[in-house]
Each structure stands twice: as C-alpha cells, then as structure tokens.
Amino acid sequence: MAKEKTVYVCSECGQDSPKWVGRCPSCGGWNTLKQMTVRTAAPASGGRAAGALAGLERQEARPIALSEITAEEEPRFVTHDAELDRVLGGGIVPGSLILMGGEPGIGKSTLLLQTALRLTDRRVLYVSGEESERQIKLRADRLTTLSSDLLLLCETRLEQIFTHIKNVKPDLVVIDSIQTIAAEAIDASPGSVTQIRECAAAILKYAKESGVPVVLIGHITKEGSIAGPKVLEHIVDTVLQFEGDRHYLYRILRSIKNRFGSTAELGIYEMRSDGLRPVDNPSELLLTQGNEELSGIAIAAAIEGVRPFLIETQALVSTAAYGTPQRSATGFDLRRLNMLLAVLEKRVGFKLAQKDVFLNIAGGIRVTDPAIDLSVIASVLSSNVDTAIERDVCMSGEVGLSGEIRPVTRIAQRIAEAQKLGFARIVVPEANLKGLDTTRLNIELVPVRRVEEALRALFG
C-alpha cells in the first residue's frame, strides 16, 4: 500500500533531505529546500513512475564485452532545417532525449511545430499540455508547410501519453512542455521538482529502450536557467537554449550540452509572421545598412562554432552625470569590458575613470568570442574622441592584459567572410600571418602586435 511522507527537495539541484536545512548540502544554495509530500509505492511496483512504462515493450539489459560493441556512428535523420541540424550536430540521433529551453513567447513551440510539419516522411506525435488542438491548428495554418501525418495529443497525464505512444508508434515525440506533465503515481503538483524529475526519468527510459527520439520543451526561470531541478539537464542528451530579445526579429539557438556533437554551434533565425526563417548569411543582417560614418561603431569578424560572421560593436562614452561612472554592456561580458577599459587606460593612456561607458552588440545577440576585444576597444575610443572608423575596415584580435594583440582561431575564415562582404581592410594579429596564404586575397591585411599599433592604424 502506498505511504505518504514529507521530504524537502532543493529547487536548484533536486537533492532530497528528510529535514529542512537553510543551505543545500549538494549545491550550496540558500533557502532552496521546499517541503513536499510524496507518495511512495510498494516495492513490487518498481518505482513511483515505473508504472507508466508498464504497457511498453522492454528489453532486458545484460553485460556486453567492449569488443562486441560496434563503433559505427549513430544514424541520424535530418529535420530539413539547416540551422537546427547544425546545432544538433547533423540531425536527430535515434533514442536521444533533447531539451529545449527559452523564455516565454520566444518561439520554442513555433520552431518545433514547423520542424514537425516538415518531417513529411516521419510519423510525429506532438503532445501539448498548454494549448488545445484548435490553437495548434491555427498556428500550423500560419506556417508555410503542413504535414498530414502530424498527430496532435493534448494530454498532461504521463500514463495516458505512454498509452497513446504504444498505439501510435511514432518516429518522433515532441512534448510541450515537461513542466505540465504529471504522473498519477506521484502525489505532487505538475511542475514541481519531484514531478519533473520522475517524468523526465520515465521519458528517458522510454527513449533509450524504444530508440524513438523525444524533444522536451522547458520553461525558463527569472535567473535564465531551465525551471525545475538542475538534474534535468544531466538526464537529457542535448540541451538547446533558444534566446533573443522579443523586441528584435532575430533568435539565437545555442547548444549548451550535446553528447552527439559540438556545443560551439550557433543557429540564427528571423521571426516572421509565417514562422521562423533560418538565416543563411547573418553578417548582412547584423550590420547596419547605410554609408554614413558614425563614431562609436566598429566591425568585428567573429566566429561561433564553425560559422564566421561580422557583427557591429557600438559604444557610447560620455561624461558621468553623477558621482559614480556607469558601465553597461548588452550582449557582451561586463567584467571583460571593465578589463578592456583598464587596459585602454593603463597601456594606451586614455583616462576613462570619470566617464560613462555603454556597449552594445547590434542585433540583440550575445557573443562570447574573445576575438571581438579589439573592436570593443576601437569602438570605445572612437566614441571617446568622436571620430568615426571607416566603414570598409573590420578587425579581429584578442587583447591581453599587457596590451598585446593575441592570435585568434580560424583567421582564414574570418578574412574570407570580410572579403566576401566587400571590406577593403582587416586588422589582424601579426602572429596569425605565419603560414597564411595571402596570394588569393583581395583584401588588405593590417598586422598589429599591440593595442597602440591597432589604434594608430585605425585613427592615424
């Protein structure tokens, strides 16, 4: 017979504790343990959420010698979305569990729905716990493609979902969202730590045993992390982050964790009335169109994953109106901005201690490539002296604490992207020119070793 007991579960990492403590012993978070009442099933049932898989075929595990295991690469099926396939590492791996997180209204459901509609050669089961069939139908009608094989299911009970999966036998399952799914064997409200953890574990067991990939949609907390226990990110095979400002047209798809591919890939989409359109050439969209030269703008050649693109770095330097100068960065690490300002003051001699500095990466995207350090310094100095940088000049280089310009990776791809977009000059670290074939380049290379040389080349 089932018994009820009270436990305290950490909302950050999912650690259980029989009594309340102020600080979680696992993750160290303060005041994160929440009281929950759970119903423990009898040992014969095999676990709280194990009953949900009772109707599915199971394969008994057995020890296998390492030499008997084949090492062929897992076959993938493409999603007919070049950006999504790139971020996933080439497509969806059978039996994988994918988690996609993002802020409300950013376009998670739209992206997965239009992806499911394009899979005309696959049987896809779209499980929605937040919307009705009519709402999903209205959204699907706005999209350009429509698949008659797409099956919709509006259900929140885990046991019923597995029953329909057994009858339908889909090739792909999409669950929107994991926070709305609840198992009847667990006496907790949907969205609680216990429900999310147990439901995700049962779905993972189904995916691995059946070989059917499952895509989960997860909500985002105010801190920007996926709602629920942190263990949810450890359970899944791939964690995708769908981000972007809702006031901008562009959305960024990042891979935070990927057991079957690289985590450095980046996908860019444009939000339109008929869905999300993959952006093939983001450089043309991220650069301001127009020939007018304005101060405080520098073009950087950046790379995310294997994709090079040019971005516009905007800076504004003004006299501090209050006693304490302000430092603000959008799309760039604020601590790294403070470091670059210290280098600019110590090594170059520009006093910015009593001035406000505001930095913005155009397009609403966030860039972590250290090669944009040189463009950040150039845009700050351009705004400080109110002198514009020529529009046909771009730059790429990492700035060290001693003021040296350090080499960057894949310099040939950065130069080729700048040349393709019609730039006349590119400022690069001198160390990157060793072994670089410049015979086929139609762009002028300006090698620099220190920040002073780069600023002299840009401003004379």
Tab-separated table of C-alpha atoms in Angstrom:
chain	number	residue	atom	x	y	z
A	1	MET	CA	0.000	0.000	0.000
A	2	ALA	CA	1.265	3.484	-0.789
A	3	LYS	CA	2.608	5.580	2.059
A	4	GLU	CA	2.905	9.323	2.296
A	5	LYS	CA	5.951	11.059	3.657
A	6	THR	CA	7.282	14.583	3.798
A	7	VAL	CA	10.630	15.409	2.205
A	8	TYR	CA	12.478	18.616	1.443
A	9	VAL	CA	13.693	18.953	-2.147
A	10	CYS	CA	16.167	21.554	-3.434
A	11	SER	CA	14.663	23.606	-6.236
A	12	GLU	CA	18.101	24.088	-7.833
A	13	CYS	CA	19.700	20.628	-7.891
A	14	GLY	CA	16.891	18.260	-6.823
A	15	GLN	CA	18.668	16.986	-3.698
A	16	ASP	CA	16.333	15.254	-1.214
A	17	SER	CA	16.592	15.805	2.523
A	18	PRO	CA	14.492	14.283	5.314
A	19	LYS	CA	14.603	17.579	7.233
A	20	TRP	CA	14.803	21.246	6.352
A	21	VAL	CA	18.194	22.953	6.328
A	22	GLY	CA	18.995	26.526	5.408
A	23	ARG	CA	21.692	25.622	2.900
A	24	CYS	CA	21.519	22.766	0.420
A	25	PRO	CA	24.341	20.279	1.150
A	26	SER	CA	24.660	19.443	-2.556
A	27	CYS	CA	24.709	22.741	-4.483
A	28	GLY	CA	25.194	25.174	-1.600
A	29	GLY	CA	22.101	27.264	-2.391
A	30	TRP	CA	20.423	29.133	0.441
A	31	ASN	CA	16.692	28.759	1.187
A	32	THR	CA	16.178	26.455	-1.794
A	33	LEU	CA	14.678	23.444	0.044
A	34	LYS	CA	10.910	23.223	-0.392
A	35	GLN	CA	8.591	20.950	1.572
A	36	MET	CA	6.804	18.343	-0.497
A	37	THR	CA	4.558	15.403	0.277
A	38	VAL	CA	5.251	12.331	-1.841
A	39	ARG	CA	3.509	9.006	-2.022
A	40	THR	CA	5.879	6.060	-2.118
A	41	ALA	CA	4.610	2.997	-3.952
A	42	ALA	CA	5.132	-0.545	-2.773
A	43	PRO	CA	8.427	-2.206	-3.787
A	44	ALA	CA	6.623	-4.540	-6.170
A	45	SER	CA	5.571	-1.651	-8.368
A	46	GLY	CA	9.187	-0.964	-9.312
A	47	GLY	CA	9.266	2.766	-8.577
A	48	ARG	CA	6.977	5.765	-8.471
A	49	ALA	CA	6.917	6.452	-12.199
A	50	ALA	CA	7.776	2.980	-13.424
A	51	GLY	CA	4.127	2.068	-13.846
A	52	ALA	CA	3.841	4.487	-16.709
A	53	LEU	CA	6.041	2.219	-18.797
A	54	ALA	CA	4.175	-0.965	-17.946
A	55	GLY	CA	2.433	-1.148	-21.303
A	56	LEU	CA	5.563	-0.727	-23.383
A	57	GLU	CA	7.897	-3.436	-24.550
A	58	ARG	CA	11.084	-3.679	-22.525
A	59	GLN	CA	14.471	-5.101	-23.338
A	60	GLU	CA	16.384	-6.717	-20.506
A	61	ALA	CA	19.914	-5.345	-20.144
A	62	ARG	CA	22.869	-7.702	-19.970
A	63	PRO	CA	26.628	-7.221	-19.714
A	64	ILE	CA	28.333	-6.968	-23.116
A	65	ALA	CA	32.050	-7.177	-23.836
A	66	LEU	CA	33.541	-3.982	-25.160
A	67	SER	CA	34.948	-5.813	-28.189
A	68	GLU	CA	31.444	-6.948	-29.198
A	69	ILE	CA	30.084	-3.414	-29.432
A	70	THR	CA	30.132	-1.853	-32.885
A	71	ALA	CA	31.585	1.645	-33.105
A	72	GLU	CA	29.704	2.918	-36.129
A	73	GLU	CA	28.369	6.432	-35.876
A	74	GLU	CA	24.743	6.695	-34.846
A	75	PRO	CA	22.449	7.160	-37.864
A	76	ARG	CA	20.626	10.486	-37.851
A	77	PHE	CA	17.592	11.775	-39.649
A	78	VAL	CA	17.590	15.337	-40.847
A	79	THR	CA	14.928	17.822	-39.802
A	80	HIS	CA	15.003	19.785	-43.104
A	81	ASP	CA	16.133	22.793	-41.044
A	82	ALA	CA	19.776	23.621	-41.738
A	83	GLU	CA	20.188	25.706	-38.573
A	84	LEU	CA	18.677	23.089	-36.262
A	85	ASP	CA	20.651	20.270	-37.887
A	86	ARG	CA	23.869	22.253	-37.474
A	87	VAL	CA	23.266	22.873	-33.778
A	88	LEU	CA	22.325	19.223	-33.170
A	89	GLY	CA	25.499	18.054	-34.892
A	90	GLY	CA	23.980	16.797	-38.152
A	91	GLY	CA	20.460	15.755	-37.225
A	92	ILE	CA	18.476	13.935	-34.545
A	93	VAL	CA	20.014	10.766	-33.137
A	94	PRO	CA	17.543	7.892	-32.586
A	95	GLY	CA	16.844	7.264	-28.920
A	96	SER	CA	18.110	10.674	-27.826
A	97	LEU	CA	16.386	12.976	-25.350
A	98	ILE	CA	16.567	16.667	-26.304
A	99	LEU	CA	15.628	19.542	-24.026
A	100	MET	CA	14.896	22.994	-25.481
A	101	GLY	CA	14.631	25.928	-23.101
A	102	GLY	CA	13.766	29.562	-23.628
A	103	GLU	CA	11.802	32.499	-22.299
A	104	PRO	CA	8.009	32.592	-22.732
A	105	GLY	CA	6.965	33.820	-26.168
A	106	ILE	CA	10.429	33.468	-27.697
A	107	GLY	CA	9.258	30.896	-30.284
A	108	LYS	CA	10.080	27.440	-28.871
A	109	SER	CA	6.721	25.905	-29.754
A	110	THR	CA	6.719	27.567	-33.187
A	111	LEU	CA	10.169	26.210	-34.013
A	112	LEU	CA	9.353	22.634	-33.029
A	113	LEU	CA	5.925	22.728	-34.660
A	114	GLN	CA	7.266	23.896	-38.009
A	115	THR	CA	10.056	21.316	-37.727
A	116	ALA	CA	7.477	18.588	-37.113
A	117	LEU	CA	5.421	19.787	-40.080
A	118	ARG	CA	8.424	19.488	-42.383
A	119	LEU	CA	9.034	15.841	-41.435
A	120	THR	CA	6.617	14.506	-44.028
A	121	ASP	CA	8.440	11.163	-44.153
A	122	ARG	CA	8.169	10.599	-40.378
A	123	ARG	CA	5.303	9.940	-38.033
A	124	VAL	CA	5.490	12.660	-35.398
A	125	LEU	CA	3.431	12.808	-32.205
A	126	TYR	CA	3.110	16.352	-30.834
A	127	VAL	CA	1.993	16.289	-27.189
A	128	SER	CA	0.799	19.608	-25.835
A	129	GLY	CA	-0.099	20.262	-22.225
A	130	GLU	CA	-0.527	24.007	-22.627
A	131	GLU	CA	-2.607	24.523	-25.794
A	132	SER	CA	-5.699	22.975	-27.348
A	133	GLU	CA	-5.901	21.296	-30.728
A	134	ARG	CA	-7.588	24.390	-32.171
A	135	GLN	CA	-4.781	26.694	-31.028
A	136	ILE	CA	-2.147	24.411	-32.535
A	137	LYS	CA	-4.162	24.145	-35.761
A	138	LEU	CA	-4.364	27.950	-36.065
A	139	ARG	CA	-0.614	28.216	-35.567
A	140	ALA	CA	0.072	25.458	-38.089
A	141	ASP	CA	-2.069	27.239	-40.692
A	142	ARG	CA	0.183	30.297	-40.427
A	143	LEU	CA	3.232	28.225	-41.297
A	144	THR	CA	4.199	27.546	-44.890
A	145	THR	CA	4.303	23.741	-44.762
A	146	LEU	CA	1.700	21.303	-43.488
A	147	SER	CA	2.076	17.592	-42.892
A	148	SER	CA	-0.976	15.370	-42.770
A	149	ASP	CA	0.967	12.741	-40.798
A	150	LEU	CA	1.464	15.033	-37.774
A	151	LEU	CA	-0.537	13.719	-34.826
A	152	LEU	CA	-1.682	16.063	-32.043
A	153	LEU	CA	-2.356	14.998	-28.472
A	154	CYS	CA	-3.464	17.360	-25.720
A	155	GLU	CA	-2.741	15.416	-22.553
A	156	THR	CA	-0.876	16.029	-19.287
A	157	ARG	CA	-1.035	12.584	-17.651
A	158	LEU	CA	2.142	10.630	-18.253
A	159	GLU	CA	0.416	7.231	-18.162
A	160	GLN	CA	-2.056	8.230	-20.881
A	161	ILE	CA	0.741	9.683	-23.017
A	162	PHE	CA	2.587	6.365	-22.970
A	163	THR	CA	-0.636	4.537	-23.818
A	164	HIS	CA	-1.111	6.668	-26.930
A	165	ILE	CA	2.560	6.258	-27.829
A	166	LYS	CA	2.117	2.488	-27.709
A	167	ASN	CA	-0.870	2.670	-30.075
A	168	VAL	CA	0.579	5.246	-32.494
A	169	LYS	CA	4.212	4.028	-32.607
A	170	PRO	CA	5.675	7.406	-33.664
A	171	ASP	CA	9.134	8.077	-35.073
A	172	LEU	CA	9.497	11.289	-33.051
A	173	VAL	CA	7.776	12.597	-29.916
A	174	VAL	CA	7.574	16.299	-29.000
A	175	ILE	CA	6.350	17.227	-25.503
A	176	ASP	CA	5.326	20.830	-24.848
A	177	SER	CA	6.178	21.233	-22.028
A	178	ILE	CA	7.776	18.994	-19.421
A	179	GLN	CA	6.522	21.286	-16.630
A	180	THR	CA	2.897	20.417	-17.467
A	181	ILE	CA	3.337	16.621	-17.436
A	182	ALA	CA	2.452	14.750	-14.253
A	183	ALA	CA	2.476	11.101	-13.224
A	184	GLU	CA	-0.514	9.876	-11.245
A	185	ALA	CA	1.711	7.725	-9.035
A	186	ILE	CA	3.378	10.837	-7.633
A	187	ASP	CA	1.417	12.934	-5.163
A	188	ALA	CA	2.775	16.306	-6.252
A	189	SER	CA	1.518	19.135	-8.416
A	190	PRO	CA	2.653	19.416	-12.069
A	191	GLY	CA	5.785	21.491	-12.420
A	192	SER	CA	7.158	20.546	-9.019
A	193	VAL	CA	10.677	19.260	-8.643
A	194	THR	CA	9.546	15.702	-7.929
A	195	GLN	CA	7.171	15.531	-10.915
A	196	ILE	CA	9.687	16.965	-13.381
A	197	ARG	CA	12.444	14.648	-12.257
A	198	GLU	CA	10.366	11.462	-12.237
A	199	CYS	CA	8.607	12.219	-15.537
A	200	ALA	CA	11.887	13.039	-17.266
A	201	ALA	CA	13.428	9.815	-15.981
A	202	ALA	CA	10.476	7.765	-17.299
A	203	ILE	CA	10.628	9.504	-20.694
A	204	LEU	CA	14.372	8.898	-20.877
A	205	LYS	CA	13.846	5.200	-20.163
A	206	TYR	CA	11.300	5.005	-22.967
A	207	ALA	CA	13.574	6.800	-25.444
A	208	LYS	CA	16.545	4.545	-24.741
A	209	GLU	CA	14.569	1.306	-24.825
A	210	SER	CA	12.480	2.091	-27.908
A	211	GLY	CA	15.033	4.107	-29.917
A	212	VAL	CA	12.467	6.865	-30.532
A	213	PRO	CA	13.883	10.378	-30.009
A	214	VAL	CA	11.962	12.702	-27.698
A	215	VAL	CA	12.127	16.504	-27.659
A	216	LEU	CA	11.113	18.279	-24.460
A	217	ILE	CA	10.286	21.973	-24.088
A	218	GLY	CA	11.299	23.549	-20.782
A	219	HIS	CA	10.406	26.869	-19.235
A	220	ILE	CA	12.979	29.404	-18.075
A	221	THR	CA	13.175	30.973	-14.613
A	222	LYS	CA	13.894	34.632	-13.899
A	223	GLU	CA	17.568	33.768	-13.470
A	224	GLY	CA	17.695	32.389	-17.023
A	225	SER	CA	18.037	28.701	-16.114
A	226	ILE	CA	15.625	25.925	-17.045
A	227	ALA	CA	12.874	25.640	-14.460
A	228	GLY	CA	12.995	22.539	-12.307
A	229	PRO	CA	15.919	20.691	-10.789
A	230	LYS	CA	19.349	21.030	-12.285
A	231	VAL	CA	19.418	17.244	-12.569
A	232	LEU	CA	17.012	17.589	-15.516
A	233	GLU	CA	19.880	18.953	-17.620
A	234	HIS	CA	22.045	15.999	-16.540
A	235	ILE	CA	19.417	13.437	-17.565
A	236	VAL	CA	18.934	14.578	-21.162
A	237	ASP	CA	21.406	14.059	-24.012
A	238	THR	CA	21.174	17.536	-25.535
A	239	VAL	CA	20.253	20.915	-24.043
A	240	LEU	CA	19.323	23.655	-26.526
A	241	GLN	CA	18.899	27.275	-25.492
A	242	PHE	CA	16.569	29.406	-27.610
A	243	GLU	CA	17.255	33.028	-26.782
A	244	GLY	CA	16.827	36.530	-28.110
A	245	ASP	CA	15.091	39.776	-27.352
A	246	ARG	CA	11.394	39.783	-28.235
A	247	HIS	CA	11.807	43.373	-29.436
A	248	TYR	CA	14.215	42.146	-32.146
A	249	LEU	CA	13.492	39.945	-35.133
A	250	TYR	CA	16.373	37.549	-34.592
A	251	ARG	CA	16.527	34.443	-32.427
A	252	ILE	CA	19.636	32.515	-31.445
A	253	LEU	CA	19.690	28.735	-30.961
A	254	ARG	CA	22.649	27.532	-28.894
A	255	SER	CA	23.738	24.083	-27.792
A	256	ILE	CA	24.664	24.107	-24.098
A	257	LYS	CA	25.148	20.348	-23.871
A	258	ASN	CA	25.370	17.804	-26.678
A	259	ARG	CA	26.514	14.218	-26.271
A	260	PHE	CA	26.395	13.668	-30.030
A	261	GLY	CA	28.001	16.841	-31.348
A	262	SER	CA	29.738	20.108	-30.635
A	263	THR	CA	28.453	22.665	-28.133
A	264	ALA	CA	30.018	25.586	-30.025
A	265	GLU	CA	27.474	25.701	-32.844
A	266	LEU	CA	25.046	28.544	-33.327
A	267	GLY	CA	21.785	28.828	-35.258
A	268	ILE	CA	20.195	32.148	-36.203
A	269	TYR	CA	16.513	32.598	-37.080
A	270	GLU	CA	14.393	35.534	-38.130
A	271	MET	CA	10.927	35.788	-36.607
A	272	ARG	CA	8.290	36.428	-39.256
A	273	SER	CA	4.519	36.240	-39.441
A	274	ASP	CA	4.725	32.840	-41.146
A	275	GLY	CA	7.160	31.309	-38.657
A	276	LEU	CA	10.886	31.261	-38.057
A	277	ARG	CA	13.089	31.603	-41.126
A	278	PRO	CA	16.678	30.265	-40.957
A	279	VAL	CA	19.235	32.984	-41.657
A	280	ASP	CA	21.873	31.740	-44.104
A	281	ASN	CA	24.046	34.871	-44.088
A	282	PRO	CA	23.774	36.582	-40.691
A	283	SER	CA	26.539	39.099	-41.474
A	284	GLU	CA	24.338	41.114	-43.844
A	285	LEU	CA	21.565	41.298	-41.259
A	286	LEU	CA	23.746	42.161	-38.254
A	287	LEU	CA	25.453	45.094	-39.962
A	288	THR	CA	23.785	48.492	-40.178
A	289	GLN	CA	22.872	49.316	-43.742
A	290	GLY	CA	23.975	52.760	-44.927
A	291	ASN	CA	27.097	54.622	-45.944
A	292	GLU	CA	27.018	57.238	-43.191
A	293	GLU	CA	30.062	57.060	-40.919
A	294	LEU	CA	29.230	57.385	-37.224
A	295	SER	CA	31.544	57.450	-34.235
A	296	GLY	CA	31.497	54.628	-31.718
A	297	ILE	CA	30.956	51.844	-34.284
A	298	ALA	CA	33.482	49.109	-35.091
A	299	ILE	CA	33.014	45.940	-37.144
A	300	ALA	CA	34.370	42.675	-35.728
A	301	ALA	CA	34.942	39.368	-37.503
A	302	ALA	CA	33.639	36.759	-35.053
A	303	ILE	CA	33.142	33.003	-35.164
A	304	GLU	CA	30.534	30.891	-33.395
A	305	GLY	CA	31.191	27.206	-33.877
A	306	VAL	CA	32.319	26.823	-37.488
A	307	ARG	CA	30.357	29.808	-38.786
A	308	PRO	CA	32.112	33.151	-39.329
A	309	PHE	CA	30.088	36.359	-39.390
A	310	LEU	CA	30.646	40.064	-38.995
A	311	ILE	CA	28.963	41.928	-36.148
A	312	GLU	CA	28.674	45.574	-35.278
A	313	THR	CA	30.052	46.753	-31.926
A	314	GLN	CA	28.503	50.001	-30.712
A	315	ALA	CA	29.897	52.102	-27.854
A	316	LEU	CA	28.910	55.377	-26.235
A	317	VAL	CA	31.288	57.261	-23.936
A	318	SER	CA	30.054	60.381	-22.160
A	319	THR	CA	30.932	62.418	-19.092
A	320	ALA	CA	29.472	60.921	-15.920
A	321	ALA	CA	26.406	62.880	-14.887
A	322	TYR	CA	26.541	61.507	-11.347
A	323	GLY	CA	29.370	60.772	-8.947
A	324	THR	CA	29.882	57.122	-9.919
A	325	PRO	CA	30.546	56.341	-13.619
A	326	GLN	CA	28.267	53.743	-15.167
A	327	ARG	CA	29.434	50.637	-17.012
A	328	SER	CA	26.817	48.804	-19.056
A	329	ALA	CA	27.165	46.041	-21.666
A	330	THR	CA	24.461	44.383	-23.765
A	331	GLY	CA	25.459	41.152	-25.495
A	332	PHE	CA	28.972	41.257	-24.010
A	333	ASP	CA	30.527	40.231	-20.686
A	334	LEU	CA	30.554	43.257	-18.386
A	335	ARG	CA	33.595	42.032	-16.447
A	336	ARG	CA	35.572	41.663	-19.648
A	337	LEU	CA	34.529	45.182	-20.648
A	338	ASN	CA	35.935	46.517	-17.364
A	339	MET	CA	39.180	44.651	-18.055
A	340	LEU	CA	39.468	46.130	-21.545
A	341	LEU	CA	38.811	49.632	-20.203
A	342	ALA	CA	41.599	49.119	-17.661
A	343	VAL	CA	43.966	48.035	-20.461
A	344	LEU	CA	42.964	51.063	-22.513
A	345	GLU	CA	43.718	53.378	-19.590
A	346	LYS	CA	46.896	51.692	-18.372
A	347	ARG	CA	48.604	50.764	-21.649
A	348	VAL	CA	47.334	53.475	-24.017
A	349	GLY	CA	46.861	56.339	-21.608
A	350	PHE	CA	43.197	57.272	-22.174
A	351	LYS	CA	41.526	58.300	-18.910
A	352	LEU	CA	38.017	56.873	-18.717
A	353	ALA	CA	37.613	56.699	-14.943
A	354	GLN	CA	35.160	59.630	-14.814
A	355	LYS	CA	33.160	58.711	-17.912
A	356	ASP	CA	30.134	56.533	-18.542
A	357	VAL	CA	30.739	53.674	-20.966
A	358	PHE	CA	27.855	51.855	-22.670
A	359	LEU	CA	28.473	48.913	-25.018
A	360	ASN	CA	26.000	47.149	-27.273
A	361	ILE	CA	26.302	44.244	-29.702
A	362	ALA	CA	23.945	45.104	-32.559
A	363	GLY	CA	21.163	42.677	-33.458
A	364	GLY	CA	20.317	41.620	-29.904
A	365	ILE	CA	22.715	38.661	-29.895
A	366	ARG	CA	25.282	37.674	-27.292
A	367	VAL	CA	28.840	36.967	-28.426
A	368	THR	CA	31.477	35.134	-26.379
A	369	ASP	CA	34.258	35.088	-28.975
A	370	PRO	CA	37.350	36.812	-27.452
A	371	ALA	CA	38.344	37.974	-30.945
A	372	ILE	CA	35.958	40.936	-30.664
A	373	ASP	CA	38.114	42.532	-27.936
A	374	LEU	CA	39.865	44.715	-30.490
A	375	SER	CA	36.583	46.029	-31.891
A	376	VAL	CA	35.336	46.799	-28.381
A	377	ILE	CA	38.395	48.927	-27.629
A	378	ALA	CA	38.200	50.599	-31.047
A	379	SER	CA	34.516	51.499	-30.649
A	380	VAL	CA	35.088	52.879	-27.140
A	381	LEU	CA	37.970	55.041	-28.306
A	382	SER	CA	36.036	56.135	-31.407
A	383	SER	CA	33.168	57.379	-29.259
A	384	ASN	CA	35.535	58.996	-26.763
A	385	VAL	CA	37.305	61.120	-29.381
A	386	ASP	CA	34.142	61.398	-31.548
A	387	THR	CA	35.961	60.144	-34.638
A	388	ALA	CA	34.355	57.601	-36.953
A	389	ILE	CA	36.107	54.461	-38.169
A	390	GLU	CA	35.977	53.859	-41.903
A	391	ARG	CA	33.073	51.617	-42.880
A	392	ASP	CA	35.223	49.370	-45.071
A	393	VAL	CA	37.513	48.354	-42.169
A	394	CYS	CA	36.920	45.407	-39.844
A	395	MET	CA	39.106	43.839	-37.176
A	396	SER	CA	39.691	40.680	-35.197
A	397	GLY	CA	42.010	40.143	-32.254
A	398	GLU	CA	42.128	39.203	-28.588
A	399	VAL	CA	43.564	41.788	-26.191
A	400	GLY	CA	45.839	40.689	-23.349
A	401	LEU	CA	46.407	42.410	-20.024
A	402	SER	CA	49.762	43.758	-21.156
A	403	GLY	CA	48.176	45.394	-24.209
A	404	GLU	CA	49.350	42.815	-26.745
A	405	ILE	CA	47.113	41.569	-29.568
A	406	ARG	CA	46.925	37.814	-29.204
A	407	PRO	CA	46.257	35.490	-32.169
A	408	VAL	CA	42.768	34.127	-32.775
A	409	THR	CA	41.494	30.877	-34.218
A	410	ARG	CA	40.410	30.303	-37.841
A	411	ILE	CA	41.756	33.586	-39.119
A	412	ALA	CA	41.428	32.436	-42.745
A	413	GLN	CA	37.647	32.036	-42.373
A	414	ARG	CA	37.322	35.475	-40.791
A	415	ILE	CA	39.297	37.093	-43.601
A	416	ALA	CA	37.284	35.256	-46.259
A	417	GLU	CA	33.996	36.429	-44.719
A	418	ALA	CA	35.208	40.049	-44.637
A	419	GLN	CA	36.368	39.813	-48.245
A	420	LYS	CA	33.036	38.316	-49.348
A	421	LEU	CA	31.146	41.258	-47.852
A	422	GLY	CA	33.335	43.795	-49.642
A	423	PHE	CA	35.579	45.101	-46.862
A	424	ALA	CA	38.807	46.749	-48.029
A	425	ARG	CA	40.941	46.247	-44.898
A	426	ILE	CA	41.023	43.960	-41.898
A	427	VAL	CA	43.165	44.442	-38.787
A	428	VAL	CA	44.527	41.094	-37.590
A	429	PRO	CA	47.142	39.931	-35.061
A	430	GLU	CA	50.603	39.720	-36.545
A	431	ALA	CA	51.109	36.215	-35.128
A	432	ASN	CA	48.243	34.921	-37.285
A	433	LEU	CA	50.077	35.713	-40.533
A	434	LYS	CA	52.598	32.931	-40.053
A	435	GLY	CA	51.857	30.231	-42.611
A	436	LEU	CA	48.842	32.103	-44.009
A	437	ASP	CA	48.463	32.005	-47.798
A	438	THR	CA	47.714	35.590	-48.872
A	439	THR	CA	48.172	35.175	-52.632
A	440	ARG	CA	44.449	34.800	-53.358
A	441	LEU	CA	43.241	37.535	-51.042
A	442	ASN	CA	41.752	40.737	-52.423
A	443	ILE	CA	41.634	42.444	-49.033
A	444	GLU	CA	44.398	44.411	-47.338
A	445	LEU	CA	45.756	42.815	-44.155
A	446	VAL	CA	46.941	45.165	-41.394
A	447	PRO	CA	49.037	43.143	-38.922
A	448	VAL	CA	49.386	44.577	-35.400
A	449	ARG	CA	51.152	43.416	-32.258
A	450	ARG	CA	49.912	45.871	-29.610
A	451	VAL	CA	46.832	47.957	-28.951
A	452	GLU	CA	48.721	51.175	-29.740
A	453	GLU	CA	49.570	49.937	-33.234
A	454	ALA	CA	45.961	48.961	-33.908
A	455	LEU	CA	44.606	52.331	-32.791
A	456	ARG	CA	47.279	54.121	-34.837
A	457	ALA	CA	46.253	52.127	-37.920
A	458	LEU	CA	42.586	52.964	-37.374
A	459	PHE	CA	42.804	56.620	-36.385
A	460	GLY	CA	46.199	57.673	-37.771
